[in-house]
Short mmCIF file of C-alpha atoms in Angstrom, two decimals:
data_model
loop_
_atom_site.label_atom_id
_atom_site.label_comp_id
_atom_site.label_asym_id
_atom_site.label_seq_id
_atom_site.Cartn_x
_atom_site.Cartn_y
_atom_site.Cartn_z
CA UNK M 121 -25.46 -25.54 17.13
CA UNK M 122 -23.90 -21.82 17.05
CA UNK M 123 -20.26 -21.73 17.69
CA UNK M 124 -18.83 -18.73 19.28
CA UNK M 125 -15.16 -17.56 20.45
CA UNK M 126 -14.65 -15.45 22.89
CA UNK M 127 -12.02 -13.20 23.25
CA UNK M 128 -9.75 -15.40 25.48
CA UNK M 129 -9.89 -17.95 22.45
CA UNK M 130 -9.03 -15.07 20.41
CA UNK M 131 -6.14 -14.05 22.63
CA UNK M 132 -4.89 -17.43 22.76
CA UNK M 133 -5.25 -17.72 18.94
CA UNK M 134 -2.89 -15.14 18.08
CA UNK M 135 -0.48 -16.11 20.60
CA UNK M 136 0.02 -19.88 19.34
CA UNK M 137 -0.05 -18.04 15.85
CA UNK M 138 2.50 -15.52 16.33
CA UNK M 139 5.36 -17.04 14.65
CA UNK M 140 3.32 -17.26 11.57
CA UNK M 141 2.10 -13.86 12.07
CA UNK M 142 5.60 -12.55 12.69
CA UNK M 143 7.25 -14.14 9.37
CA UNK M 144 4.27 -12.87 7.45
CA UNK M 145 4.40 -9.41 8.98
CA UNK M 146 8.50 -9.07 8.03
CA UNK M 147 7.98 -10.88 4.44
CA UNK M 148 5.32 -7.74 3.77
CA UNK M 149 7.93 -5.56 4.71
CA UNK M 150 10.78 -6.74 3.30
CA UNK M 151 9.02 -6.66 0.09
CA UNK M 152 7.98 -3.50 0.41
CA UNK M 153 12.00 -2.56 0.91
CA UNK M 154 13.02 -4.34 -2.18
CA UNK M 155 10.40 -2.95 -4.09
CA UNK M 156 10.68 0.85 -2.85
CA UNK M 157 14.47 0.83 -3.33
CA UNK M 158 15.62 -1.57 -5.94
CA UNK M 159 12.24 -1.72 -8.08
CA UNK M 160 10.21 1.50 -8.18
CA UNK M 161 11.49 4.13 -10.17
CA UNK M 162 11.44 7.75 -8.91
CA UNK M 163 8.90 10.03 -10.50
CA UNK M 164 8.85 14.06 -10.07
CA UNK M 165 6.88 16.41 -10.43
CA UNK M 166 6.82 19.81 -12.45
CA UNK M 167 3.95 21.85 -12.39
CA UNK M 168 2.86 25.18 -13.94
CA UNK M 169 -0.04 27.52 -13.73
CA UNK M 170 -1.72 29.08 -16.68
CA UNK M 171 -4.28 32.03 -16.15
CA UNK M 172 -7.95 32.25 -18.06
CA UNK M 173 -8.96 35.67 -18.63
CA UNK M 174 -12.01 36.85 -18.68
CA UNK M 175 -13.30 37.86 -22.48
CA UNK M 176 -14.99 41.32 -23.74
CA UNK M 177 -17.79 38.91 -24.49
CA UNK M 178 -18.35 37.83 -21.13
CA UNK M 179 -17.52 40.89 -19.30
CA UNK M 180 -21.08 42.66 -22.01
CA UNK M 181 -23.26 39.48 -21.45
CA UNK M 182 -23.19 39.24 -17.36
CA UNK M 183 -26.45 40.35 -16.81
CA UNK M 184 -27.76 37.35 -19.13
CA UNK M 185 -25.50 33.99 -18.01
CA UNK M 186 -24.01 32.75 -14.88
CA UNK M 187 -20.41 34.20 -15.43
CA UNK M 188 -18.99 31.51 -12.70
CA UNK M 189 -20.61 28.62 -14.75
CA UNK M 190 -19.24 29.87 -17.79
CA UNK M 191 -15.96 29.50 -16.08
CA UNK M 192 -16.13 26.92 -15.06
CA UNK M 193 -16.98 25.33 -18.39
CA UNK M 194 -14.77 27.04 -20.02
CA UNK M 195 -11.84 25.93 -17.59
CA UNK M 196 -13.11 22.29 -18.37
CA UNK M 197 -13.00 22.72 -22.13
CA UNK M 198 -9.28 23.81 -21.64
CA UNK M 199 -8.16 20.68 -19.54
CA UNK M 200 -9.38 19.08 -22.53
CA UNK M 201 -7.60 20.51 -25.28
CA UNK M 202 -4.15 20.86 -23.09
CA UNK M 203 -4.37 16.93 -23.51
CA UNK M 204 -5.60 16.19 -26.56
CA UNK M 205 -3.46 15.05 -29.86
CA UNK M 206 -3.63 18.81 -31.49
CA UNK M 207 -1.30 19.88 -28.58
CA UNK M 208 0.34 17.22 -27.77
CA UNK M 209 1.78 16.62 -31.25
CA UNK M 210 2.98 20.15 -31.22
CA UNK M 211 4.64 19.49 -27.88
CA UNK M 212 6.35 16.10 -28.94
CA UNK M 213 7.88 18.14 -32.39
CA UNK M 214 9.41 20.96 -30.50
CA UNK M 215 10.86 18.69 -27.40
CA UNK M 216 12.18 16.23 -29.93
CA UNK M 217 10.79 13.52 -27.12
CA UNK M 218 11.36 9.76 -28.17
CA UNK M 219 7.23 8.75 -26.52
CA UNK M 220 3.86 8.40 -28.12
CA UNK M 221 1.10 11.09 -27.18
CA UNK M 222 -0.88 8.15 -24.44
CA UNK M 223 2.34 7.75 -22.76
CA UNK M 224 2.56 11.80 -22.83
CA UNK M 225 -0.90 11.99 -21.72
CA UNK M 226 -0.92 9.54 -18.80
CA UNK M 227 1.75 12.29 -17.11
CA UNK M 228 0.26 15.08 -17.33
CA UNK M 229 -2.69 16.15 -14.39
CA UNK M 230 -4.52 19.33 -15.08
CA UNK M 231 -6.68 20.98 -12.35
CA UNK M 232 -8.54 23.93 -11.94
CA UNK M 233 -8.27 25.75 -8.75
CA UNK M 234 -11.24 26.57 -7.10
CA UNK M 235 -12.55 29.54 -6.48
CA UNK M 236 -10.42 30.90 -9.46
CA UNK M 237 -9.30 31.43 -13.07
CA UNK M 238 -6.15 29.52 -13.31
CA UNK M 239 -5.58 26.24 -14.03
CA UNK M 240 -2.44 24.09 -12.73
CA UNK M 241 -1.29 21.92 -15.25
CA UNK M 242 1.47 19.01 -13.60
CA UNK M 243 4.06 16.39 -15.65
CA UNK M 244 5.53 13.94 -13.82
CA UNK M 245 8.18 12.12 -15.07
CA UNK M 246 11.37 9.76 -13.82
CA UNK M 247 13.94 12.90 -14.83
CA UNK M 248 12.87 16.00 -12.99
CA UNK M 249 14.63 18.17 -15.96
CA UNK M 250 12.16 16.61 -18.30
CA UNK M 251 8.89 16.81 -16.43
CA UNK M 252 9.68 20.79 -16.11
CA UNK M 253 10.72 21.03 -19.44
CA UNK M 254 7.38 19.25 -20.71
CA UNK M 255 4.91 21.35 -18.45
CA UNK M 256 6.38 24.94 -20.05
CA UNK M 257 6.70 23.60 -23.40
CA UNK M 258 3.00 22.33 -23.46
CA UNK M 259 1.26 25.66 -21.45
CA UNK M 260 3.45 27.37 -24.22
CA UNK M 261 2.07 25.78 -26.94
CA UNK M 262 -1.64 25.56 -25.55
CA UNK M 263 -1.07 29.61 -24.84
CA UNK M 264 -0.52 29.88 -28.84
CA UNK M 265 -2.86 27.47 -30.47
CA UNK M 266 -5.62 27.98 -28.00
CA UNK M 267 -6.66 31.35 -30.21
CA UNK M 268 -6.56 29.34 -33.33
CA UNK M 269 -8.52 26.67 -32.04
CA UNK M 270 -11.47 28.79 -30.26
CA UNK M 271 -11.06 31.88 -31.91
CA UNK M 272 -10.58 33.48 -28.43
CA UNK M 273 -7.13 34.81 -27.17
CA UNK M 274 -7.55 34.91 -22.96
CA UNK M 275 -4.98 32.59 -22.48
CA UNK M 276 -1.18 33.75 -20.33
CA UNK M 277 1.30 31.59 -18.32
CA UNK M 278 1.08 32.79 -14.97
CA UNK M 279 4.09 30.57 -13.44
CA UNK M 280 6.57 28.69 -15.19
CA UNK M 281 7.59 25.00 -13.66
CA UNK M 282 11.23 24.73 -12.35
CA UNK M 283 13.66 22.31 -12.33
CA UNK M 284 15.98 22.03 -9.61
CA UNK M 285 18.58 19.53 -8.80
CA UNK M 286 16.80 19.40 -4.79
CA UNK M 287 13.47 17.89 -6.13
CA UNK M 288 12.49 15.09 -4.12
CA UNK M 289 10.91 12.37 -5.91
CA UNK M 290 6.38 12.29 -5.54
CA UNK M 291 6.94 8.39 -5.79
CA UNK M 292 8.02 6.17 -4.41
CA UNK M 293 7.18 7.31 -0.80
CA UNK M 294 8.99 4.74 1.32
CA UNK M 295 7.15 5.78 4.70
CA UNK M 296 3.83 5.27 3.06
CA UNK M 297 4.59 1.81 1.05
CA UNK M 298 6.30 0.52 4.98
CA UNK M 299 3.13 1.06 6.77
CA UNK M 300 1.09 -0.60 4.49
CA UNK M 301 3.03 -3.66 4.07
CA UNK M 302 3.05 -3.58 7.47
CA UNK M 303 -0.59 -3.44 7.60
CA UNK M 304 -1.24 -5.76 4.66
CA UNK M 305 1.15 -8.27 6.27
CA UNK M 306 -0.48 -8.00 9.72
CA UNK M 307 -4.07 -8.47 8.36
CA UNK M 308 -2.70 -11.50 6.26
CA UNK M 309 -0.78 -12.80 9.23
CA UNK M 310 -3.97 -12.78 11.29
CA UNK M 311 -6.46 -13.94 8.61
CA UNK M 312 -4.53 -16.76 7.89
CA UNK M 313 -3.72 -17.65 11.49
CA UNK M 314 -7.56 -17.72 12.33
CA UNK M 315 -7.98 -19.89 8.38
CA UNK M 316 -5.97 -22.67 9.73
CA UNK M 317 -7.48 -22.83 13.40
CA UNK M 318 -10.55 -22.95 12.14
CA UNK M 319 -9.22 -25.80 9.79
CA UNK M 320 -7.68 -27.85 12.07
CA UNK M 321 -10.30 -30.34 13.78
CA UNK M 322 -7.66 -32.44 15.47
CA UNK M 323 -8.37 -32.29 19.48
CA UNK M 324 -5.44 -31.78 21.26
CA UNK M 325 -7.00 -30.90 24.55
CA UNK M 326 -9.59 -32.22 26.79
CA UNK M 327 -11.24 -29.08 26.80
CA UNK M 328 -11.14 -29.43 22.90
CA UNK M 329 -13.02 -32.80 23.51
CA UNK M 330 -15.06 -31.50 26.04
CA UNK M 331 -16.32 -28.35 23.19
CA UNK M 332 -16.54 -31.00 20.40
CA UNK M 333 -18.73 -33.90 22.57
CA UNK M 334 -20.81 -31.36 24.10
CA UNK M 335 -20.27 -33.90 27.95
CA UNK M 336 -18.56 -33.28 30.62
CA UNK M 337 -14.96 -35.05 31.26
CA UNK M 338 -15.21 -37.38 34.20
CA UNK M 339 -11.39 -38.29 34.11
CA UNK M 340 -8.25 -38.66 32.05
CA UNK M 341 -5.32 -41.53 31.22
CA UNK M 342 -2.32 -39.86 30.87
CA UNK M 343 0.40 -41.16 28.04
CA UNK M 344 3.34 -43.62 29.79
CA UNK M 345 6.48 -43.49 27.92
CA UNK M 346 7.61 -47.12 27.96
CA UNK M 347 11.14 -46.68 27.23
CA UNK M 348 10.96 -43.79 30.21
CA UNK M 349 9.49 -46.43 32.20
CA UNK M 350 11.52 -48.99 31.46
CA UNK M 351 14.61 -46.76 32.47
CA UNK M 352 12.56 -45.86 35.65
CA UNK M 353 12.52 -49.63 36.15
CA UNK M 354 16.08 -50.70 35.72
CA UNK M 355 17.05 -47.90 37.82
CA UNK M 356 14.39 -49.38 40.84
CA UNK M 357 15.61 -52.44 40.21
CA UNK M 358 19.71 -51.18 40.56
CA UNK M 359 18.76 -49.72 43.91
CA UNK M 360 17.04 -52.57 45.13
CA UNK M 361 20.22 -54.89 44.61
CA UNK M 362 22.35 -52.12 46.31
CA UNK M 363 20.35 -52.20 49.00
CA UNK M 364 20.11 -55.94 49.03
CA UNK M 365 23.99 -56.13 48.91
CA UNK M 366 24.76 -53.95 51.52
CA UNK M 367 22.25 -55.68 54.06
CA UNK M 368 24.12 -58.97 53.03
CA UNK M 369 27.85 -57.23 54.39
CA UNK M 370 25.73 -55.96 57.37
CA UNK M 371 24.95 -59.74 58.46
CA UNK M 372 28.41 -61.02 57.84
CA UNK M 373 30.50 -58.23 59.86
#
């Protein structure tokens, strides 16, 4: 046989669940607090722009290649070499840097923007002084080895990265990491609500019985608390001999 919930069941789900739902929901975001301000540690962002000039080559060979293509390629071949060891190395001599050239190379982001010859080359870093002091000193030394390594010299710096002391840290972003423990917490909150009804076979209610034996109830015997009743009792009893007592004086007077 199918089982199906309808949205009343769902409603009334979530509502005997809520408490669970609640603590889960805060313990995502309180997380998300200690880890945002007392864990994560700021990163900032420098960034610089380096322009790709157009050679004598390519300016006398238009009429036989796709100039944009060329570019392009070209462009790619440069995000390349702005990472690789050959520049890096240089980079690490001259900035006296105590890191290895993967760590150096999992901060840097190099993109080409579209439409264009210049290429944006990014360091981010926990010290904003460092991650602007990295992006010049590497498009400075791609700008000089570039002509020894291609034989080609139609490389500039177009804008130079700045470091100020206003920077606002890229990461952590606290608004960002709240809403999705929030989300994360909710989701779990309601997964795990729905886990353990679904769980749970105990019937608690008739109409529980009712679902699970597939019959109609004809009636119900309600639970007697005996020490309830007993007290119920005693106190019958009590008024009975009150009653009893006072007929008694009645009879006498």
């Amino acid at each position: 046989m199918e089982e199906t919930i309808s949205l009343k069941e769902i409603g009334q789900i979530l509502k005997k669940r809520m408490k669970l739902i609640t603590v889960l929901t805060l313990s995502a975001l309180m997380l998300a607090v200690i880890f945002t301000f007392f864990i994560a540690t700021p990163q900032y962002q420098a960034s610089t722009q380096i322009l790709v000039n157009q050679t004598q080559q390519s300016e006398q060979d238009r009429s036989t290649i796709n100039v944009q293509t060329d570019d392009l390629e070209l462009i790619n071949t440069y995000n390349v070499i702005i990472t690789s060891p050959a520049i890096l190395d240089l980079v690490l001599e001259e900035t006296n840097l105590d890191t290895t050239v993967s760590n150096l190379q999992s901060k840097i982001t190099v993109a080409a923007e579209e439409q264009s010859q210049v290429v944006s080359l990014t360091v981010e870093d926990e010290n904003p002084q460092i991650a602007s002091e990295l992006a010049n000193t590497i498009a400075e030394v791609f700008e000089q080895e570039v002509p020894n390594i291609m034989n080609i010299d139609n490389v500039s710096i177009l804008s130079e990265a700045q470091a100020a002391d206003s920077m606002s840290p890229v990461s952590p972003q606290p608004s960002l990491n709240f809403a999705l423990a929030l989300a994360i917490g909710l989701i779990f909150g309601i997964m795990l609500a729905f886990l353990i009804e679904f769980l749970d076979q105990s019937l608690k209610t008739e109409q529980d019985l009712e679902k699970f034996l597939n019959l109609p109830i004809l009636g119900s015997v309600s639970i007697i608390n005996k020490e309830l009743d007993n007290e119920k009792q005693a106190n019958s009893n009590l008024v009975n001999k009150k009653t009893d007592s006072n007929k008694k004086t009645r009879k006498t007077s």
